[in-house]
Amino acid sequence: TQSLKNEFQKGIGPWMFDIYSKRIRLLAGNSYWSITPLNQKPILKKSKIPIGFDEDTSYFGFLQKFLINATLAVPSEVKNIKDMDSFRYVTLLFLLKNKHISFISIWNPTYINFFLNDLKRDINDLIHDLEKGKINEKIKLKPKLRKILSKKLNQNKKRAIELGELFNKQKGFKQNMKSIYERIWSNLSLISCWDSGNSAHYVNEIKRYFPSVEIQGKGLIATEGFVSLPRFGFKYPILSINSHFFEFIDKENEKIKLSYELEVGKIYSVIITTSGGLYRYKLNDLVRVRGFYKTAPLIEFLGKEDNISDVFGEKINEEHV
């Protein structure tokens, strides 16, 4: 519902303001916001109310989205690619084309590993396509979509030569493999992704590939609601107190607490009431209170307390496995 989207924006707005006011240099570059292929969404009955967002920029208000879209490195049309391998190839093609990417926003840090593995495998084809300005026929695309994407790709011989020389000097990926990525995207300065719970290990892999790039952990965001947001200067995300009404189950005694009643160091299960129609809904997300900013708690996501996230399993807890 529009009212639920407004509640998301009450968390996203302060987060975006904090990013672009504290890291002003990001305004001079392009950005990549993760996109979900349409065929990867769960099968649902037709509804007049949209189910979820096809891409991260859909979270934004009109003005925010207008400004973000003007700097996007990858066109939103890639969400219409049905074949997953083709989706990743075309996404990577546009990412390689753009040397001015300064900000990447994804969810799971393993998302980057998928693309870097594909890059090692397909680098010759990718450089060839950049040089010709066409997506090769091996990639499964509908004719109309291929035409749209090829037009947006355009011929870029200069970038193709630049990448070719870079890989020849590095002898492919065999030497300095971990530093070559920073040379491909030399303007990249911030990556936003999960960095807590079981994602912490994979964030360390990103740091090895991009040792000079700053990593900012995302707050706790679910399909059902916006729980917390990161801020520079704080080690842990802050509860998005303007988004929804929050309650917390104390895992020591099962008592219900309001946000200002939480205690530092204790573990709680999150309950939300939203204008999207959820009333006292238990997210089954466990958080630990790490401190306060004024009366708003700083919370660390620990993992799911039920068995598995019901669609993608993106926050599965190892203990349950």
PDB file of C-alpha atoms in Angstrom:
ATOM      1  CA  THR A   1       0.000   0.000   0.000  1.00  0.00           C
ATOM      2  CA  GLN A   2       1.084   3.595  -0.487  1.00  0.00           C
ATOM      3  CA  SER A   3       0.956   4.164   3.266  1.00  0.00           C
ATOM      4  CA  LEU A   4       3.355   1.252   3.863  1.00  0.00           C
ATOM      5  CA  LYS A   5       5.671   2.606   1.161  1.00  0.00           C
ATOM      6  CA  ASN A   6       5.616   5.952   2.984  1.00  0.00           C
ATOM      7  CA  GLU A   7       6.674   4.173   6.172  1.00  0.00           C
ATOM      8  CA  PHE A   8       9.605   2.570   4.337  1.00  0.00           C
ATOM      9  CA  GLN A   9      10.605   5.996   3.031  1.00  0.00           C
ATOM     10  CA  LYS A  10      10.675   7.385   6.594  1.00  0.00           C
ATOM     11  CA  GLY A  11      13.601   5.029   7.150  1.00  0.00           C
ATOM     12  CA  ILE A  12      15.183   5.231   3.705  1.00  0.00           C
ATOM     13  CA  GLY A  13      15.102   9.043   3.556  1.00  0.00           C
ATOM     14  CA  PRO A  14      17.307   9.578   6.642  1.00  0.00           C
ATOM     15  CA  TRP A  15      19.644   6.778   5.489  1.00  0.00           C
ATOM     16  CA  MET A  16      20.065   8.327   2.027  1.00  0.00           C
ATOM     17  CA  PHE A  17      20.526  11.822   3.475  1.00  0.00           C
ATOM     18  CA  ASP A  18      23.211  10.497   5.828  1.00  0.00           C
ATOM     19  CA  ILE A  19      25.048   8.752   2.957  1.00  0.00           C
ATOM     20  CA  TYR A  20      25.107  11.672   0.532  1.00  0.00           C
ATOM     21  CA  SER A  21      25.758  14.355   3.156  1.00  0.00           C
ATOM     22  CA  LYS A  22      28.573  12.437   4.869  1.00  0.00           C
ATOM     23  CA  ARG A  23      30.072  11.003   1.640  1.00  0.00           C
ATOM     24  CA  ILE A  24      29.541  13.894  -0.780  1.00  0.00           C
ATOM     25  CA  ARG A  25      31.935  12.456  -3.394  1.00  0.00           C
ATOM     26  CA  LEU A  26      29.325   9.770  -4.159  1.00  0.00           C
ATOM     27  CA  LEU A  27      27.215  12.439  -5.867  1.00  0.00           C
ATOM     28  CA  ALA A  28      29.841  12.734  -8.596  1.00  0.00           C
ATOM     29  CA  GLY A  29      29.650   9.065  -9.585  1.00  0.00           C
ATOM     30  CA  ASN A  30      27.142   6.467 -10.721  1.00  0.00           C
ATOM     31  CA  SER A  31      25.450   3.832  -8.595  1.00  0.00           C
ATOM     32  CA  TYR A  32      24.226   0.262  -8.819  1.00  0.00           C
ATOM     33  CA  TRP A  33      21.134  -0.819  -6.871  1.00  0.00           C
ATOM     34  CA  SER A  34      20.315  -4.519  -6.952  1.00  0.00           C
ATOM     35  CA  ILE A  35      17.479  -5.669  -9.181  1.00  0.00           C
ATOM     36  CA  THR A  36      15.349  -8.799  -8.782  1.00  0.00           C
ATOM     37  CA  PRO A  37      14.529 -10.602 -12.071  1.00  0.00           C
ATOM     38  CA  LEU A  38      10.750 -10.751 -12.411  1.00  0.00           C
ATOM     39  CA  ASN A  39      10.694 -14.536 -12.860  1.00  0.00           C
ATOM     40  CA  GLN A  40      12.506 -14.994  -9.530  1.00  0.00           C
ATOM     41  CA  LYS A  41       9.569 -13.655  -7.547  1.00  0.00           C
ATOM     42  CA  PRO A  42       7.257 -16.174  -5.845  1.00  0.00           C
ATOM     43  CA  ILE A  43       4.167 -17.253  -7.779  1.00  0.00           C
ATOM     44  CA  LEU A  44       1.255 -15.211  -6.456  1.00  0.00           C
ATOM     45  CA  LYS A  45      -2.344 -14.692  -7.407  1.00  0.00           C
ATOM     46  CA  LYS A  46      -3.186 -11.484  -9.228  1.00  0.00           C
ATOM     47  CA  SER A  47      -3.600  -8.573  -6.851  1.00  0.00           C
ATOM     48  CA  LYS A  48      -4.480  -4.918  -7.261  1.00  0.00           C
ATOM     49  CA  ILE A  49      -1.919  -4.183  -4.544  1.00  0.00           C
ATOM     50  CA  PRO A  50       1.695  -4.665  -5.725  1.00  0.00           C
ATOM     51  CA  ILE A  51       3.604  -7.478  -4.016  1.00  0.00           C
ATOM     52  CA  GLY A  52       7.098  -6.346  -3.049  1.00  0.00           C
ATOM     53  CA  PHE A  53       9.514  -4.282  -5.159  1.00  0.00           C
ATOM     54  CA  ASP A  54      11.158  -5.329  -8.458  1.00  0.00           C
ATOM     55  CA  GLU A  55      14.222  -3.221  -7.759  1.00  0.00           C
ATOM     56  CA  ASP A  56      15.671  -1.329  -4.815  1.00  0.00           C
ATOM     57  CA  THR A  57      14.943   2.079  -6.337  1.00  0.00           C
ATOM     58  CA  SER A  58      11.207   1.319  -6.015  1.00  0.00           C
ATOM     59  CA  TYR A  59      11.547   2.005  -2.297  1.00  0.00           C
ATOM     60  CA  PHE A  60      12.178   5.687  -2.991  1.00  0.00           C
ATOM     61  CA  GLY A  61       9.811   8.603  -3.331  1.00  0.00           C
ATOM     62  CA  PHE A  62       9.333  10.316  -6.690  1.00  0.00           C
ATOM     63  CA  LEU A  63      12.101  12.917  -6.282  1.00  0.00           C
ATOM     64  CA  GLN A  64      14.557  10.426  -4.765  1.00  0.00           C
ATOM     65  CA  LYS A  65      13.901   7.935  -7.552  1.00  0.00           C
ATOM     66  CA  PHE A  66      14.284  10.607 -10.224  1.00  0.00           C
ATOM     67  CA  LEU A  67      17.692  11.634  -8.856  1.00  0.00           C
ATOM     68  CA  ILE A  68      18.889   8.023  -8.380  1.00  0.00           C
ATOM     69  CA  ASN A  69      17.718   6.907 -11.850  1.00  0.00           C
ATOM     70  CA  ALA A  70      19.790   9.679 -13.413  1.00  0.00           C
ATOM     71  CA  THR A  71      22.943   8.013 -12.056  1.00  0.00           C
ATOM     72  CA  LEU A  72      22.114   4.316 -12.479  1.00  0.00           C
ATOM     73  CA  ALA A  73      24.856   2.208 -14.058  1.00  0.00           C
ATOM     74  CA  VAL A  74      22.541  -0.689 -14.999  1.00  0.00           C
ATOM     75  CA  PRO A  75      19.193  -0.035 -16.762  1.00  0.00           C
ATOM     76  CA  SER A  76      16.085  -1.299 -15.003  1.00  0.00           C
ATOM     77  CA  GLU A  77      15.068  -3.278 -18.123  1.00  0.00           C
ATOM     78  CA  VAL A  78      17.452  -6.076 -17.089  1.00  0.00           C
ATOM     79  CA  LYS A  79      14.753  -7.222 -14.640  1.00  0.00           C
ATOM     80  CA  ASN A  80      12.839  -8.558 -17.665  1.00  0.00           C
ATOM     81  CA  ILE A  81      15.572 -11.091 -18.513  1.00  0.00           C
ATOM     82  CA  LYS A  82      14.160 -14.537 -17.737  1.00  0.00           C
ATOM     83  CA  ASP A  83      17.329 -16.632 -17.889  1.00  0.00           C
ATOM     84  CA  MET A  84      19.423 -16.188 -14.726  1.00  0.00           C
ATOM     85  CA  ASP A  85      22.819 -16.642 -16.409  1.00  0.00           C
ATOM     86  CA  SER A  86      21.848 -14.094 -19.069  1.00  0.00           C
ATOM     87  CA  PHE A  87      20.623 -11.698 -16.368  1.00  0.00           C
ATOM     88  CA  ARG A  88      23.991 -11.821 -14.627  1.00  0.00           C
ATOM     89  CA  TYR A  89      25.936 -11.494 -17.900  1.00  0.00           C
ATOM     90  CA  VAL A  90      24.056  -8.400 -19.056  1.00  0.00           C
ATOM     91  CA  THR A  91      24.235  -6.824 -15.585  1.00  0.00           C
ATOM     92  CA  LEU A  92      27.990  -7.397 -15.534  1.00  0.00           C
ATOM     93  CA  LEU A  93      28.316  -5.990 -19.050  1.00  0.00           C
ATOM     94  CA  PHE A  94      26.790  -2.671 -17.961  1.00  0.00           C
ATOM     95  CA  LEU A  95      28.818  -2.642 -14.746  1.00  0.00           C
ATOM     96  CA  LEU A  96      32.039  -3.110 -16.746  1.00  0.00           C
ATOM     97  CA  LYS A  97      31.041  -0.398 -19.185  1.00  0.00           C
ATOM     98  CA  ASN A  98      30.773   2.196 -16.419  1.00  0.00           C
ATOM     99  CA  LYS A  99      34.120   3.185 -14.901  1.00  0.00           C
ATOM    100  CA  HIS A 100      32.488   5.924 -12.798  1.00  0.00           C
ATOM    101  CA  ILE A 101      30.566   3.686 -10.389  1.00  0.00           C
ATOM    102  CA  SER A 102      31.058   5.059  -6.879  1.00  0.00           C
ATOM    103  CA  PHE A 103      28.311   3.314  -4.892  1.00  0.00           C
ATOM    104  CA  ILE A 104      26.938  -0.251  -4.922  1.00  0.00           C
ATOM    105  CA  SER A 105      23.887  -1.295  -2.905  1.00  0.00           C
ATOM    106  CA  ILE A 106      23.132  -5.020  -2.652  1.00  0.00           C
ATOM    107  CA  TRP A 107      21.705  -7.308   0.023  1.00  0.00           C
ATOM    108  CA  ASN A 108      23.668 -10.507   0.500  1.00  0.00           C
ATOM    109  CA  PRO A 109      27.438  -9.940   0.063  1.00  0.00           C
ATOM    110  CA  THR A 110      27.693 -13.237  -1.875  1.00  0.00           C
ATOM    111  CA  TYR A 111      25.913 -11.380  -4.713  1.00  0.00           C
ATOM    112  CA  ILE A 112      29.233  -9.756  -5.609  1.00  0.00           C
ATOM    113  CA  ASN A 113      31.012 -13.132  -5.645  1.00  0.00           C
ATOM    114  CA  PHE A 114      28.570 -14.407  -8.278  1.00  0.00           C
ATOM    115  CA  PHE A 115      29.449 -11.526 -10.584  1.00  0.00           C
ATOM    116  CA  LEU A 116      33.196 -11.729  -9.993  1.00  0.00           C
ATOM    117  CA  ASN A 117      33.171 -15.469 -10.787  1.00  0.00           C
ATOM    118  CA  ASP A 118      31.268 -14.759 -14.011  1.00  0.00           C
ATOM    119  CA  LEU A 119      33.725 -11.990 -14.835  1.00  0.00           C
ATOM    120  CA  LYS A 120      36.673 -14.393 -14.689  1.00  0.00           C
ATOM    121  CA  ARG A 121      34.844 -16.830 -16.935  1.00  0.00           C
ATOM    122  CA  ASP A 122      33.375 -14.445 -19.508  1.00  0.00           C
ATOM    123  CA  ILE A 123      35.876 -11.586 -19.656  1.00  0.00           C
ATOM    124  CA  ASN A 124      36.768 -12.074 -23.357  1.00  0.00           C
ATOM    125  CA  ASP A 125      33.115 -12.134 -24.440  1.00  0.00           C
ATOM    126  CA  LEU A 126      32.319  -9.123 -22.265  1.00  0.00           C
ATOM    127  CA  ILE A 127      35.148  -7.028 -23.724  1.00  0.00           C
ATOM    128  CA  HIS A 128      34.127  -8.054 -27.255  1.00  0.00           C
ATOM    129  CA  ASP A 129      30.517  -7.003 -26.626  1.00  0.00           C
ATOM    130  CA  LEU A 130      31.630  -3.651 -25.225  1.00  0.00           C
ATOM    131  CA  GLU A 131      33.755  -3.034 -28.297  1.00  0.00           C
ATOM    132  CA  LYS A 132      30.950  -3.893 -30.717  1.00  0.00           C
ATOM    133  CA  GLY A 133      28.139  -2.344 -28.674  1.00  0.00           C
ATOM    134  CA  LYS A 134      26.036  -5.478 -29.073  1.00  0.00           C
ATOM    135  CA  ILE A 135      25.057  -8.327 -26.765  1.00  0.00           C
ATOM    136  CA  ASN A 136      26.267 -11.592 -28.292  1.00  0.00           C
ATOM    137  CA  GLU A 137      23.746 -14.121 -29.562  1.00  0.00           C
ATOM    138  CA  LYS A 138      24.660 -16.748 -26.958  1.00  0.00           C
ATOM    139  CA  ILE A 139      22.835 -14.652 -24.370  1.00  0.00           C
ATOM    140  CA  LYS A 140      19.146 -15.571 -24.167  1.00  0.00           C
ATOM    141  CA  LEU A 141      17.100 -12.436 -24.737  1.00  0.00           C
ATOM    142  CA  LYS A 142      13.809 -11.680 -26.432  1.00  0.00           C
ATOM    143  CA  PRO A 143      14.425  -9.695 -29.655  1.00  0.00           C
ATOM    144  CA  LYS A 144      12.680  -6.533 -28.423  1.00  0.00           C
ATOM    145  CA  LEU A 145      14.539  -6.585 -25.113  1.00  0.00           C
ATOM    146  CA  ARG A 146      17.866  -7.264 -26.868  1.00  0.00           C
ATOM    147  CA  LYS A 147      17.292  -4.197 -29.071  1.00  0.00           C
ATOM    148  CA  ILE A 148      16.501  -1.954 -26.085  1.00  0.00           C
ATOM    149  CA  LEU A 149      19.516  -3.098 -24.066  1.00  0.00           C
ATOM    150  CA  SER A 150      21.917  -2.970 -27.026  1.00  0.00           C
ATOM    151  CA  LYS A 151      20.855   0.610 -27.729  1.00  0.00           C
ATOM    152  CA  LYS A 152      21.608   1.543 -24.118  1.00  0.00           C
ATOM    153  CA  LEU A 153      24.918  -0.315 -24.204  1.00  0.00           C
ATOM    154  CA  ASN A 154      26.263   1.510 -27.261  1.00  0.00           C
ATOM    155  CA  GLN A 155      29.696   0.958 -28.746  1.00  0.00           C
ATOM    156  CA  ASN A 156      32.498   1.667 -26.291  1.00  0.00           C
ATOM    157  CA  LYS A 157      35.827   0.840 -27.928  1.00  0.00           C
ATOM    158  CA  LYS A 158      37.802   3.039 -25.539  1.00  0.00           C
ATOM    159  CA  ARG A 159      36.560   1.179 -22.461  1.00  0.00           C
ATOM    160  CA  ALA A 160      37.044  -2.198 -24.193  1.00  0.00           C
ATOM    161  CA  ILE A 161      40.676  -1.335 -25.001  1.00  0.00           C
ATOM    162  CA  GLU A 162      41.213  -0.066 -21.462  1.00  0.00           C
ATOM    163  CA  LEU A 163      39.914  -3.310 -19.929  1.00  0.00           C
ATOM    164  CA  GLY A 164      41.822  -5.448 -22.425  1.00  0.00           C
ATOM    165  CA  GLU A 165      45.095  -3.728 -21.560  1.00  0.00           C
ATOM    166  CA  LEU A 166      44.371  -4.057 -17.854  1.00  0.00           C
ATOM    167  CA  PHE A 167      43.837  -7.812 -18.066  1.00  0.00           C
ATOM    168  CA  ASN A 168      46.836  -8.331 -20.336  1.00  0.00           C
ATOM    169  CA  LYS A 169      49.081  -6.485 -17.886  1.00  0.00           C
ATOM    170  CA  GLN A 170      47.688  -8.522 -15.022  1.00  0.00           C
ATOM    171  CA  LYS A 171      48.005 -11.747 -17.062  1.00  0.00           C
ATOM    172  CA  GLY A 172      44.330 -12.426 -16.677  1.00  0.00           C
ATOM    173  CA  PHE A 173      43.264 -13.137 -13.113  1.00  0.00           C
ATOM    174  CA  LYS A 174      46.295 -15.200 -12.114  1.00  0.00           C
ATOM    175  CA  GLN A 175      48.337 -12.367 -10.632  1.00  0.00           C
ATOM    176  CA  ASN A 176      47.016  -9.675  -8.299  1.00  0.00           C
ATOM    177  CA  MET A 177      43.529 -11.104  -8.729  1.00  0.00           C
ATOM    178  CA  LYS A 178      42.270  -9.380  -5.600  1.00  0.00           C
ATOM    179  CA  SER A 179      43.475  -5.905  -6.557  1.00  0.00           C
ATOM    180  CA  ILE A 180      42.404  -5.947 -10.204  1.00  0.00           C
ATOM    181  CA  TYR A 181      38.782  -5.271  -9.297  1.00  0.00           C
ATOM    182  CA  GLU A 182      39.659  -1.920  -7.734  1.00  0.00           C
ATOM    183  CA  ARG A 183      41.446  -1.005 -10.953  1.00  0.00           C
ATOM    184  CA  ILE A 184      38.356  -1.910 -13.004  1.00  0.00           C
ATOM    185  CA  TRP A 185      36.149   0.329 -10.841  1.00  0.00           C
ATOM    186  CA  SER A 186      38.681   2.863  -9.604  1.00  0.00           C
ATOM    187  CA  ASN A 187      36.012   5.325  -8.402  1.00  0.00           C
ATOM    188  CA  LEU A 188      34.134   2.815  -6.241  1.00  0.00           C
ATOM    189  CA  SER A 189      34.193   4.087  -2.649  1.00  0.00           C
ATOM    190  CA  LEU A 190      31.166   2.572  -0.846  1.00  0.00           C
ATOM    191  CA  ILE A 191      29.429  -0.826  -0.850  1.00  0.00           C
ATOM    192  CA  SER A 192      26.223  -1.304   1.142  1.00  0.00           C
ATOM    193  CA  CYS A 193      25.299  -4.890   2.109  1.00  0.00           C
ATOM    194  CA  TRP A 194      24.434  -7.132   5.055  1.00  0.00           C
ATOM    195  CA  ASP A 195      27.406  -7.454   7.370  1.00  0.00           C
ATOM    196  CA  SER A 196      25.972  -9.126  10.466  1.00  0.00           C
ATOM    197  CA  GLY A 197      24.932 -12.658  11.384  1.00  0.00           C
ATOM    198  CA  ASN A 198      26.087 -15.229   8.873  1.00  0.00           C
ATOM    199  CA  SER A 199      26.859 -12.529   6.297  1.00  0.00           C
ATOM    200  CA  ALA A 200      29.892 -11.323   8.287  1.00  0.00           C
ATOM    201  CA  HIS A 201      32.158 -14.019   6.790  1.00  0.00           C
ATOM    202  CA  TYR A 202      31.311 -13.031   3.204  1.00  0.00           C
ATOM    203  CA  VAL A 203      31.851  -9.339   3.908  1.00  0.00           C
ATOM    204  CA  ASN A 204      35.461 -10.231   4.670  1.00  0.00           C
ATOM    205  CA  GLU A 205      35.723 -11.708   1.164  1.00  0.00           C
ATOM    206  CA  ILE A 206      34.494  -8.427  -0.338  1.00  0.00           C
ATOM    207  CA  LYS A 207      37.134  -6.578   1.688  1.00  0.00           C
ATOM    208  CA  ARG A 208      39.825  -8.784   0.184  1.00  0.00           C
ATOM    209  CA  TYR A 209      38.633  -7.973  -3.339  1.00  0.00           C
ATOM    210  CA  PHE A 210      38.103  -4.256  -2.599  1.00  0.00           C
ATOM    211  CA  PRO A 211      40.539  -3.443   0.217  1.00  0.00           C
ATOM    212  CA  SER A 212      40.276   0.340  -0.218  1.00  0.00           C
ATOM    213  CA  VAL A 213      36.463   0.477  -0.488  1.00  0.00           C
ATOM    214  CA  GLU A 214      34.344   1.357   2.545  1.00  0.00           C
ATOM    215  CA  ILE A 215      31.700  -1.244   3.516  1.00  0.00           C
ATOM    216  CA  GLN A 216      28.515  -0.089   5.236  1.00  0.00           C
ATOM    217  CA  GLY A 217      26.281  -2.734   6.772  1.00  0.00           C
ATOM    218  CA  LYS A 218      22.584  -2.488   6.021  1.00  0.00           C
ATOM    219  CA  GLY A 219      20.049  -2.215   8.754  1.00  0.00           C
ATOM    220  CA  LEU A 220      17.336  -4.802   9.286  1.00  0.00           C
ATOM    221  CA  ILE A 221      14.880  -4.519   6.386  1.00  0.00           C
ATOM    222  CA  ALA A 222      12.197  -7.117   5.668  1.00  0.00           C
ATOM    223  CA  THR A 223       9.521  -7.377   2.998  1.00  0.00           C
ATOM    224  CA  GLU A 224       7.021  -6.671   5.778  1.00  0.00           C
ATOM    225  CA  GLY A 225       8.671  -3.601   7.229  1.00  0.00           C
ATOM    226  CA  PHE A 226      11.653  -1.296   7.721  1.00  0.00           C
ATOM    227  CA  VAL A 227      13.211  -1.990  11.125  1.00  0.00           C
ATOM    228  CA  SER A 228      16.588  -0.228  11.348  1.00  0.00           C
ATOM    229  CA  LEU A 229      18.968   1.941   9.344  1.00  0.00           C
ATOM    230  CA  PRO A 230      22.751   2.476   9.426  1.00  0.00           C
ATOM    231  CA  ARG A 231      24.378   5.841  10.117  1.00  0.00           C
ATOM    232  CA  PHE A 232      27.997   6.845   9.747  1.00  0.00           C
ATOM    233  CA  GLY A 233      29.601   7.260  13.140  1.00  0.00           C
ATOM    234  CA  PHE A 234      27.557   4.449  14.688  1.00  0.00           C
ATOM    235  CA  LYS A 235      28.800   0.868  14.797  1.00  0.00           C
ATOM    236  CA  TYR A 236      25.272  -0.558  14.864  1.00  0.00           C
ATOM    237  CA  PRO A 237      22.048   0.434  13.033  1.00  0.00           C
ATOM    238  CA  ILE A 238      19.455   2.576  14.778  1.00  0.00           C
ATOM    239  CA  LEU A 239      15.793   1.575  15.143  1.00  0.00           C
ATOM    240  CA  SER A 240      13.702   3.356  12.489  1.00  0.00           C
ATOM    241  CA  ILE A 241      11.310   4.816  15.050  1.00  0.00           C
ATOM    242  CA  ASN A 242       9.333   6.856  12.483  1.00  0.00           C
ATOM    243  CA  SER A 243       8.533   3.869  10.257  1.00  0.00           C
ATOM    244  CA  HIS A 244       6.231   1.586  12.271  1.00  0.00           C
ATOM    245  CA  PHE A 245       5.106   0.772  15.813  1.00  0.00           C
ATOM    246  CA  PHE A 246       7.638  -1.595  17.363  1.00  0.00           C
ATOM    247  CA  GLU A 247       7.420  -4.050  20.237  1.00  0.00           C
ATOM    248  CA  PHE A 248      10.008  -6.559  21.424  1.00  0.00           C
ATOM    249  CA  ILE A 249       9.831  -9.937  23.147  1.00  0.00           C
ATOM    250  CA  ASP A 250      12.498 -10.314  25.837  1.00  0.00           C
ATOM    251  CA  LYS A 251      13.991 -13.766  25.125  1.00  0.00           C
ATOM    252  CA  GLU A 252      14.891 -14.245  28.780  1.00  0.00           C
ATOM    253  CA  ASN A 253      11.343 -14.038  30.147  1.00  0.00           C
ATOM    254  CA  GLU A 254       9.047 -13.615  27.079  1.00  0.00           C
ATOM    255  CA  LYS A 255       7.807 -10.238  28.353  1.00  0.00           C
ATOM    256  CA  ILE A 256       6.794  -7.565  25.828  1.00  0.00           C
ATOM    257  CA  LYS A 257       8.832  -4.347  25.848  1.00  0.00           C
ATOM    258  CA  LEU A 258       8.586  -1.020  24.028  1.00  0.00           C
ATOM    259  CA  SER A 259      11.682   0.422  22.368  1.00  0.00           C
ATOM    260  CA  TYR A 260      12.679   2.800  25.176  1.00  0.00           C
ATOM    261  CA  GLU A 261      12.364  -0.040  27.724  1.00  0.00           C
ATOM    262  CA  LEU A 262      14.989  -2.258  26.096  1.00  0.00           C
ATOM    263  CA  GLU A 263      18.203  -3.084  27.944  1.00  0.00           C
ATOM    264  CA  VAL A 264      21.705  -3.012  26.498  1.00  0.00           C
ATOM    265  CA  GLY A 265      23.139  -6.482  25.898  1.00  0.00           C
ATOM    266  CA  LYS A 266      19.797  -8.305  25.911  1.00  0.00           C
ATOM    267  CA  ILE A 267      18.340 -10.286  22.982  1.00  0.00           C
ATOM    268  CA  TYR A 268      14.835  -9.554  21.681  1.00  0.00           C
ATOM    269  CA  SER A 269      12.439 -10.779  19.006  1.00  0.00           C
ATOM    270  CA  VAL A 270      10.950  -7.987  16.850  1.00  0.00           C
ATOM    271  CA  ILE A 271       7.196  -7.337  16.556  1.00  0.00           C
ATOM    272  CA  ILE A 272       5.837  -4.741  14.105  1.00  0.00           C
ATOM    273  CA  THR A 273       2.502  -3.054  13.468  1.00  0.00           C
ATOM    274  CA  THR A 274       2.347  -1.375  10.048  1.00  0.00           C
ATOM    275  CA  SER A 275      -0.070   0.546   7.862  1.00  0.00           C
ATOM    276  CA  GLY A 276       0.277  -2.266   5.326  1.00  0.00           C
ATOM    277  CA  GLY A 277      -2.152  -4.312   7.414  1.00  0.00           C
ATOM    278  CA  LEU A 278       0.092  -6.233   9.816  1.00  0.00           C
ATOM    279  CA  TYR A 279      -0.955  -5.971  13.467  1.00  0.00           C
ATOM    280  CA  ARG A 280       1.521  -7.093  16.147  1.00  0.00           C
ATOM    281  CA  TYR A 281       3.292  -9.246  13.559  1.00  0.00           C
ATOM    282  CA  LYS A 282       6.258 -11.299  14.777  1.00  0.00           C
ATOM    283  CA  LEU A 283       9.116 -11.064  12.267  1.00  0.00           C
ATOM    284  CA  ASN A 284      11.030 -13.944  13.908  1.00  0.00           C
ATOM    285  CA  ASP A 285      14.162 -11.790  13.685  1.00  0.00           C
ATOM    286  CA  LEU A 286      16.429 -11.764  16.723  1.00  0.00           C
ATOM    287  CA  VAL A 287      18.328  -8.599  17.633  1.00  0.00           C
ATOM    288  CA  ARG A 288      20.733  -7.638  20.400  1.00  0.00           C
ATOM    289  CA  VAL A 289      20.606  -4.121  21.848  1.00  0.00           C
ATOM    290  CA  ARG A 290      24.065  -2.554  21.618  1.00  0.00           C
ATOM    291  CA  GLY A 291      23.347   0.918  22.960  1.00  0.00           C
ATOM    292  CA  PHE A 292      21.113   3.954  22.487  1.00  0.00           C
ATOM    293  CA  TYR A 293      21.066   7.163  20.483  1.00  0.00           C
ATOM    294  CA  LYS A 294      18.984   9.399  22.752  1.00  0.00           C
ATOM    295  CA  THR A 295      16.007   7.066  23.385  1.00  0.00           C
ATOM    296  CA  ALA A 296      16.288   5.049  20.173  1.00  0.00           C
ATOM    297  CA  PRO A 297      18.040   1.668  20.541  1.00  0.00           C
ATOM    298  CA  LEU A 298      21.006   0.625  18.409  1.00  0.00           C
ATOM    299  CA  ILE A 299      20.352  -2.975  17.376  1.00  0.00           C
ATOM    300  CA  GLU A 300      22.425  -5.778  15.882  1.00  0.00           C
ATOM    301  CA  PHE A 301      20.678  -8.416  13.758  1.00  0.00           C
ATOM    302  CA  LEU A 302      21.603 -11.910  14.995  1.00  0.00           C
ATOM    303  CA  GLY A 303      19.539 -14.219  12.775  1.00  0.00           C
ATOM    304  CA  LYS A 304      16.151 -15.863  12.333  1.00  0.00           C
ATOM    305  CA  GLU A 305      14.581 -17.650  15.273  1.00  0.00           C
ATOM    306  CA  ASP A 306      12.306 -19.758  13.092  1.00  0.00           C
ATOM    307  CA  ASN A 307      13.757 -22.345  10.724  1.00  0.00           C
ATOM    308  CA  ILE A 308      14.198 -20.440   7.481  1.00  0.00           C
ATOM    309  CA  SER A 309      13.063 -17.334   5.637  1.00  0.00           C
ATOM    310  CA  ASP A 310       9.980 -18.550   3.772  1.00  0.00           C
ATOM    311  CA  VAL A 311      10.886 -17.608   0.191  1.00  0.00           C
ATOM    312  CA  PHE A 312      14.620 -17.226  -0.414  1.00  0.00           C
ATOM    313  CA  GLY A 313      16.195 -18.418   2.846  1.00  0.00           C
ATOM    314  CA  GLU A 314      18.508 -15.432   2.775  1.00  0.00           C
ATOM    315  CA  LYS A 315      18.780 -15.167   6.568  1.00  0.00           C
ATOM    316  CA  ILE A 316      18.946 -18.846   7.490  1.00  0.00           C
ATOM    317  CA  ASN A 317      20.732 -19.561  10.752  1.00  0.00           C
ATOM    318  CA  GLU A 318      23.568 -22.115  10.675  1.00  0.00           C
ATOM    319  CA  GLU A 319      22.507 -23.578  14.013  1.00  0.00           C
ATOM    320  CA  HIS A 320      19.251 -24.809  12.444  1.00  0.00           C
ATOM    321  CA  VAL A 321      21.155 -26.469   9.589  1.00  0.00           C
TER     322      VAL A 321
END
